[in-house]
Amino acid sequence: TMALTRPQNCAKLGLGGIWGRARVPRYGSRALFLIRNQSTSSDKAKSTKNFKEKLRFFDRAFLRFRAGKGGDGHKSFISDRFGNKLADGERGGDGGNIVLRACKKIMNLRFDSYHIIGSNGENGGSNHKRGRKANDTTILVPVGTVAKTVERCLITKQRKIHQVLADLDEDGATFVAAQGGEGGLGNTSFRRGFRRRPDFRVDGHPGEQIEVFLELKSLAD
């Protein structure tokens, strides 16, 4: 039996096989310690930065809302007992709203994302099956938050704050900041008199898009 040779010796001798293709590291234990220590210090710096970011107090914020799109209407037909085709496509569900809700447990206007998109409504179906309405997206804000409209200049991109939309001064107070789009009509909605099989439908309407400025009432003007 032939004894196996260590990978370092095989690499030095130029032997083939799995052991021969192994590379020998050219840095010592001191270099490995420095590299490991440098990576550990960078990870600690990142974690410390994230922790300090979470502790920051935000008393104002700009949020962009886009409510959910309404579901599309459906076009389909069904035959009656006499063989006549009748429209049975139903309308789509409404898109979800974006709602601001005051909560006494929230003390900061810090959000994970400052661009909120609502849920879309379900499309209509055949056999008079109407699409379901999407759930509303609720944004929790501190008690005493004031919501104001924002107008952005297309040329200079500067924001201009306008009138007050809502004053959430009580726990549980809500305000619909962006309205969801209405669901599109199916071909059943266009069936009138002798027009029993209309061959068209309507797509769902897009949701409302708005930019809102939030500010704590205690620090507001």
mmCIF file of C-alpha atoms in Angstrom:
data_model
loop_
_atom_site.group_PDB
_atom_site.id
_atom_site.type_symbol
_atom_site.label_atom_id
_atom_site.label_comp_id
_atom_site.label_asym_id
_atom_site.label_seq_id
_atom_site.Cartn_x
_atom_site.Cartn_y
_atom_site.Cartn_z
ATOM 1 C CA THR A 1 0.000 0.000 0.000
ATOM 2 C CA MET A 2 1.162 3.491 -0.890
ATOM 3 C CA ALA A 3 0.934 6.148 1.819
ATOM 4 C CA LEU A 4 -0.962 9.321 0.934
ATOM 5 C CA THR A 5 1.156 12.423 0.615
ATOM 6 C CA ARG A 6 0.093 15.722 2.186
ATOM 7 C CA PRO A 7 -1.368 18.345 -0.208
ATOM 8 C CA GLN A 8 1.492 20.797 0.399
ATOM 9 C CA ASN A 9 4.112 18.223 -0.571
ATOM 10 C CA CYS A 10 2.155 17.198 -3.693
ATOM 11 C CA ALA A 11 1.919 20.813 -4.811
ATOM 12 C CA LYS A 12 5.657 21.309 -4.351
ATOM 13 C CA LEU A 13 6.490 18.097 -6.226
ATOM 14 C CA GLY A 14 4.080 18.932 -9.070
ATOM 15 C CA LEU A 15 2.123 15.696 -8.729
ATOM 16 C CA GLY A 16 -1.192 15.330 -10.558
ATOM 17 C CA GLY A 17 -4.584 14.360 -9.221
ATOM 18 C CA ILE A 18 -6.774 16.130 -6.689
ATOM 19 C CA TRP A 19 -3.936 16.722 -4.264
ATOM 20 C CA GLY A 20 -1.644 18.110 -6.959
ATOM 21 C CA ARG A 21 -4.122 20.843 -7.990
ATOM 22 C CA ALA A 22 -4.438 22.204 -4.456
ATOM 23 C CA ARG A 23 -2.989 25.679 -3.950
ATOM 24 C CA VAL A 24 -0.758 26.464 -1.020
ATOM 25 C CA PRO A 25 -1.620 29.775 0.710
ATOM 26 C CA ARG A 26 1.306 32.180 0.624
ATOM 27 C CA TYR A 27 0.284 34.234 3.639
ATOM 28 C CA GLY A 28 0.911 33.233 7.194
ATOM 29 C CA SER A 29 -1.210 33.121 10.312
ATOM 30 C CA ARG A 30 -0.499 36.815 10.997
ATOM 31 C CA ALA A 31 -2.102 37.867 7.693
ATOM 32 C CA LEU A 32 -5.100 35.611 8.330
ATOM 33 C CA PHE A 33 -5.570 37.228 11.754
ATOM 34 C CA LEU A 34 -5.455 40.743 10.260
ATOM 35 C CA ILE A 35 -7.997 39.891 7.536
ATOM 36 C CA ARG A 36 -10.351 38.261 10.032
ATOM 37 C CA ASN A 37 -9.993 41.175 12.443
ATOM 38 C CA GLN A 38 -10.642 43.730 9.666
ATOM 39 C CA SER A 39 -13.850 41.997 8.530
ATOM 40 C CA THR A 40 -15.084 41.761 12.124
ATOM 41 C CA SER A 41 -14.464 45.471 12.744
ATOM 42 C CA SER A 42 -16.322 46.433 9.539
ATOM 43 C CA ASP A 43 -19.323 44.304 10.564
ATOM 44 C CA LYS A 44 -19.348 45.960 13.982
ATOM 45 C CA ALA A 45 -19.248 49.410 12.364
ATOM 46 C CA LYS A 46 -22.211 48.550 10.131
ATOM 47 C CA SER A 47 -24.258 47.189 13.031
ATOM 48 C CA THR A 48 -23.451 50.275 15.138
ATOM 49 C CA LYS A 49 -24.495 52.565 12.285
ATOM 50 C CA ASN A 50 -27.793 50.715 11.827
ATOM 51 C CA PHE A 51 -28.449 50.843 15.575
ATOM 52 C CA LYS A 52 -27.822 54.604 15.708
ATOM 53 C CA GLU A 53 -30.078 55.068 12.672
ATOM 54 C CA LYS A 54 -32.908 53.296 14.490
ATOM 55 C CA LEU A 55 -32.462 55.545 17.531
ATOM 56 C CA ARG A 56 -32.765 58.748 15.496
ATOM 57 C CA PHE A 57 -35.929 60.741 16.098
ATOM 58 C CA PHE A 58 -37.810 61.858 12.979
ATOM 59 C CA ASP A 59 -40.422 64.576 13.526
ATOM 60 C CA ARG A 60 -41.290 65.047 9.835
ATOM 61 C CA ALA A 61 -41.332 62.965 6.673
ATOM 62 C CA PHE A 62 -42.325 63.086 3.009
ATOM 63 C CA LEU A 63 -44.307 60.061 1.829
ATOM 64 C CA ARG A 64 -45.447 59.133 -1.666
ATOM 65 C CA PHE A 65 -48.627 57.067 -1.919
ATOM 66 C CA ARG A 66 -50.011 55.101 -4.846
ATOM 67 C CA ALA A 67 -53.271 53.372 -4.103
ATOM 68 C CA GLY A 68 -54.153 50.007 -5.602
ATOM 69 C CA LYS A 69 -55.472 49.612 -9.136
ATOM 70 C CA GLY A 70 -58.979 48.314 -9.680
ATOM 71 C CA GLY A 71 -59.436 44.851 -11.136
ATOM 72 C CA ASP A 72 -60.264 44.466 -14.833
ATOM 73 C CA GLY A 73 -63.743 43.538 -15.948
ATOM 74 C CA HIS A 74 -64.285 40.120 -17.516
ATOM 75 C CA LYS A 75 -65.832 39.219 -20.857
ATOM 76 C CA SER A 76 -67.450 35.805 -21.159
ATOM 77 C CA PHE A 77 -70.644 34.184 -22.411
ATOM 78 C CA ILE A 78 -72.993 31.400 -21.361
ATOM 79 C CA SER A 79 -75.652 29.566 -23.334
ATOM 80 C CA ASP A 80 -79.223 29.326 -22.079
ATOM 81 C CA ARG A 81 -81.540 26.354 -22.583
ATOM 82 C CA PHE A 82 -82.537 27.652 -26.017
ATOM 83 C CA GLY A 83 -78.926 27.876 -27.229
ATOM 84 C CA ASN A 84 -78.723 31.663 -27.063
ATOM 85 C CA LYS A 85 -75.472 33.194 -25.823
ATOM 86 C CA LEU A 86 -75.759 35.545 -22.879
ATOM 87 C CA ALA A 87 -73.095 37.722 -21.272
ATOM 88 C CA ASP A 88 -71.984 36.581 -17.804
ATOM 89 C CA GLY A 89 -68.665 38.420 -17.274
ATOM 90 C CA GLU A 90 -68.603 40.356 -14.012
ATOM 91 C CA ARG A 91 -66.789 43.486 -12.882
ATOM 92 C CA GLY A 92 -63.446 43.618 -11.056
ATOM 93 C CA GLY A 93 -62.869 44.499 -7.435
ATOM 94 C CA ASP A 94 -61.856 47.937 -6.235
ATOM 95 C CA GLY A 95 -58.224 48.696 -5.415
ATOM 96 C CA GLY A 96 -57.031 49.051 -1.846
ATOM 97 C CA ASN A 97 -56.880 52.423 -0.120
ATOM 98 C CA ILE A 98 -53.884 53.790 1.781
ATOM 99 C CA VAL A 99 -54.976 54.828 5.261
ATOM 100 C CA LEU A 100 -53.127 56.818 7.926
ATOM 101 C CA ARG A 101 -53.941 55.697 11.460
ATOM 102 C CA ALA A 102 -52.822 57.334 14.709
ATOM 103 C CA CYS A 103 -51.378 54.962 17.300
ATOM 104 C CA LYS A 104 -50.183 55.921 20.780
ATOM 105 C CA LYS A 105 -47.497 53.219 20.684
ATOM 106 C CA ILE A 106 -45.749 54.897 17.740
ATOM 107 C CA MET A 107 -43.440 57.733 18.760
ATOM 108 C CA ASN A 108 -41.464 58.372 15.581
ATOM 109 C CA LEU A 109 -42.059 59.268 11.934
ATOM 110 C CA ARG A 110 -39.466 56.788 10.710
ATOM 111 C CA PHE A 111 -40.548 54.315 8.026
ATOM 112 C CA ASP A 112 -38.861 51.400 6.315
ATOM 113 C CA SER A 113 -40.051 52.713 2.947
ATOM 114 C CA TYR A 114 -41.184 56.200 1.952
ATOM 115 C CA HIS A 115 -42.953 55.043 -1.218
ATOM 116 C CA ILE A 116 -46.094 53.110 -0.292
ATOM 117 C CA ILE A 117 -47.983 51.108 -2.946
ATOM 118 C CA GLY A 118 -51.455 49.719 -2.276
ATOM 119 C CA SER A 119 -52.849 46.329 -3.250
ATOM 120 C CA ASN A 120 -54.636 45.808 -6.566
ATOM 121 C CA GLY A 121 -58.191 44.548 -6.822
ATOM 122 C CA GLU A 122 -59.021 41.113 -8.177
ATOM 123 C CA ASN A 123 -60.128 40.756 -11.787
ATOM 124 C CA GLY A 124 -63.700 39.798 -12.535
ATOM 125 C CA GLY A 125 -64.607 36.287 -13.607
ATOM 126 C CA SER A 126 -67.159 34.344 -15.571
ATOM 127 C CA ASN A 127 -70.477 33.006 -14.263
ATOM 128 C CA HIS A 128 -71.215 36.384 -12.619
ATOM 129 C CA LYS A 129 -68.227 36.095 -10.279
ATOM 130 C CA ARG A 130 -67.246 39.547 -9.112
ATOM 131 C CA GLY A 131 -63.633 40.293 -8.209
ATOM 132 C CA ARG A 132 -62.802 40.831 -4.561
ATOM 133 C CA LYS A 133 -61.883 44.237 -3.215
ATOM 134 C CA ALA A 134 -58.256 44.585 -2.158
ATOM 135 C CA ASN A 135 -57.353 45.100 1.484
ATOM 136 C CA ASP A 136 -56.428 48.585 2.614
ATOM 137 C CA THR A 137 -52.814 49.428 3.471
ATOM 138 C CA THR A 138 -52.630 51.022 6.927
ATOM 139 C CA ILE A 139 -49.719 53.286 7.908
ATOM 140 C CA LEU A 140 -49.297 53.796 11.665
ATOM 141 C CA VAL A 141 -48.247 57.302 12.733
ATOM 142 C CA PRO A 142 -47.853 58.950 16.155
ATOM 143 C CA VAL A 143 -50.779 60.706 17.802
ATOM 144 C CA GLY A 144 -50.669 64.395 16.912
ATOM 145 C CA THR A 145 -49.476 63.933 13.325
ATOM 146 C CA VAL A 146 -50.559 66.539 10.784
ATOM 147 C CA ALA A 147 -50.815 65.547 7.107
ATOM 148 C CA LYS A 148 -50.400 68.240 4.446
ATOM 149 C CA THR A 149 -50.515 68.252 0.663
ATOM 150 C CA VAL A 150 -47.294 68.650 -1.315
ATOM 151 C CA GLU A 151 -46.817 70.097 -4.784
ATOM 152 C CA ARG A 152 -43.597 69.332 -6.663
ATOM 153 C CA CYS A 153 -42.258 71.608 -9.398
ATOM 154 C CA LEU A 154 -41.529 69.651 -12.581
ATOM 155 C CA ILE A 155 -38.558 71.837 -13.525
ATOM 156 C CA THR A 156 -36.749 72.549 -10.247
ATOM 157 C CA LYS A 157 -38.029 69.418 -8.416
ATOM 158 C CA GLN A 158 -38.640 71.548 -5.326
ATOM 159 C CA ARG A 159 -41.471 70.714 -2.937
ATOM 160 C CA LYS A 160 -44.064 73.230 -1.806
ATOM 161 C CA ILE A 161 -46.284 72.441 1.187
ATOM 162 C CA HIS A 162 -49.933 73.489 0.948
ATOM 163 C CA GLN A 163 -53.122 72.995 2.947
ATOM 164 C CA VAL A 164 -53.744 70.599 5.814
ATOM 165 C CA LEU A 165 -55.412 67.314 4.892
ATOM 166 C CA ALA A 166 -55.931 65.769 8.312
ATOM 167 C CA ASP A 167 -55.091 66.290 11.979
ATOM 168 C CA LEU A 168 -54.741 62.923 13.713
ATOM 169 C CA ASP A 169 -54.912 64.142 17.311
ATOM 170 C CA GLU A 170 -56.619 61.093 18.864
ATOM 171 C CA ASP A 171 -55.612 57.475 19.244
ATOM 172 C CA GLY A 172 -57.271 55.402 16.523
ATOM 173 C CA ALA A 173 -58.096 58.364 14.274
ATOM 174 C CA THR A 174 -57.901 57.441 10.579
ATOM 175 C CA PHE A 175 -57.624 59.299 7.291
ATOM 176 C CA VAL A 176 -57.780 57.902 3.752
ATOM 177 C CA ALA A 177 -54.737 59.494 2.125
ATOM 178 C CA ALA A 178 -55.089 57.800 -1.285
ATOM 179 C CA GLN A 179 -58.260 56.306 -2.748
ATOM 180 C CA GLY A 180 -58.083 52.978 -4.547
ATOM 181 C CA GLY A 181 -59.126 52.699 -8.172
ATOM 182 C CA GLU A 182 -62.588 51.523 -9.127
ATOM 183 C CA GLY A 183 -62.979 48.081 -10.645
ATOM 184 C CA GLY A 184 -63.686 47.800 -14.359
ATOM 185 C CA LEU A 185 -67.080 46.696 -15.664
ATOM 186 C CA GLY A 186 -67.657 43.298 -17.237
ATOM 187 C CA ASN A 187 -69.777 42.695 -20.312
ATOM 188 C CA THR A 188 -72.751 41.803 -18.082
ATOM 189 C CA SER A 189 -73.003 45.449 -17.013
ATOM 190 C CA PHE A 190 -73.667 46.487 -20.633
ATOM 191 C CA ARG A 191 -76.515 44.033 -21.236
ATOM 192 C CA ARG A 192 -79.598 46.101 -22.013
ATOM 193 C CA GLY A 193 -82.873 45.085 -23.667
ATOM 194 C CA PHE A 194 -82.179 43.241 -26.915
ATOM 195 C CA ARG A 195 -78.398 43.627 -26.462
ATOM 196 C CA ARG A 196 -77.879 40.400 -24.551
ATOM 197 C CA ARG A 197 -74.301 39.601 -25.538
ATOM 198 C CA PRO A 198 -72.167 42.771 -25.567
ATOM 199 C CA ASP A 199 -68.649 42.042 -26.782
ATOM 200 C CA PHE A 200 -66.658 44.519 -24.694
ATOM 201 C CA ARG A 201 -65.486 45.186 -21.151
ATOM 202 C CA VAL A 202 -63.643 47.925 -19.202
ATOM 203 C CA ASP A 203 -60.244 47.791 -17.503
ATOM 204 C CA GLY A 204 -59.839 48.791 -13.880
ATOM 205 C CA HIS A 205 -59.073 52.400 -13.017
ATOM 206 C CA PRO A 206 -55.653 53.285 -11.552
ATOM 207 C CA GLY A 207 -55.358 54.262 -7.916
ATOM 208 C CA GLU A 208 -54.796 57.778 -6.672
ATOM 209 C CA GLN A 209 -51.207 59.029 -6.471
ATOM 210 C CA ILE A 210 -50.314 61.710 -3.961
ATOM 211 C CA GLU A 211 -47.333 63.018 -2.025
ATOM 212 C CA VAL A 212 -47.973 63.897 1.619
ATOM 213 C CA PHE A 213 -45.912 65.787 4.190
ATOM 214 C CA LEU A 214 -46.237 64.473 7.757
ATOM 215 C CA GLU A 215 -45.254 66.525 10.784
ATOM 216 C CA LEU A 216 -45.784 66.120 14.500
ATOM 217 C CA LYS A 217 -48.328 68.584 15.831
ATOM 218 C CA SER A 218 -46.193 69.587 18.814
ATOM 219 C CA LEU A 219 -43.457 70.822 16.440
ATOM 220 C CA ALA A 220 -45.713 72.147 13.691
ATOM 221 C CA ASP A 221 -46.235 75.841 13.083
#
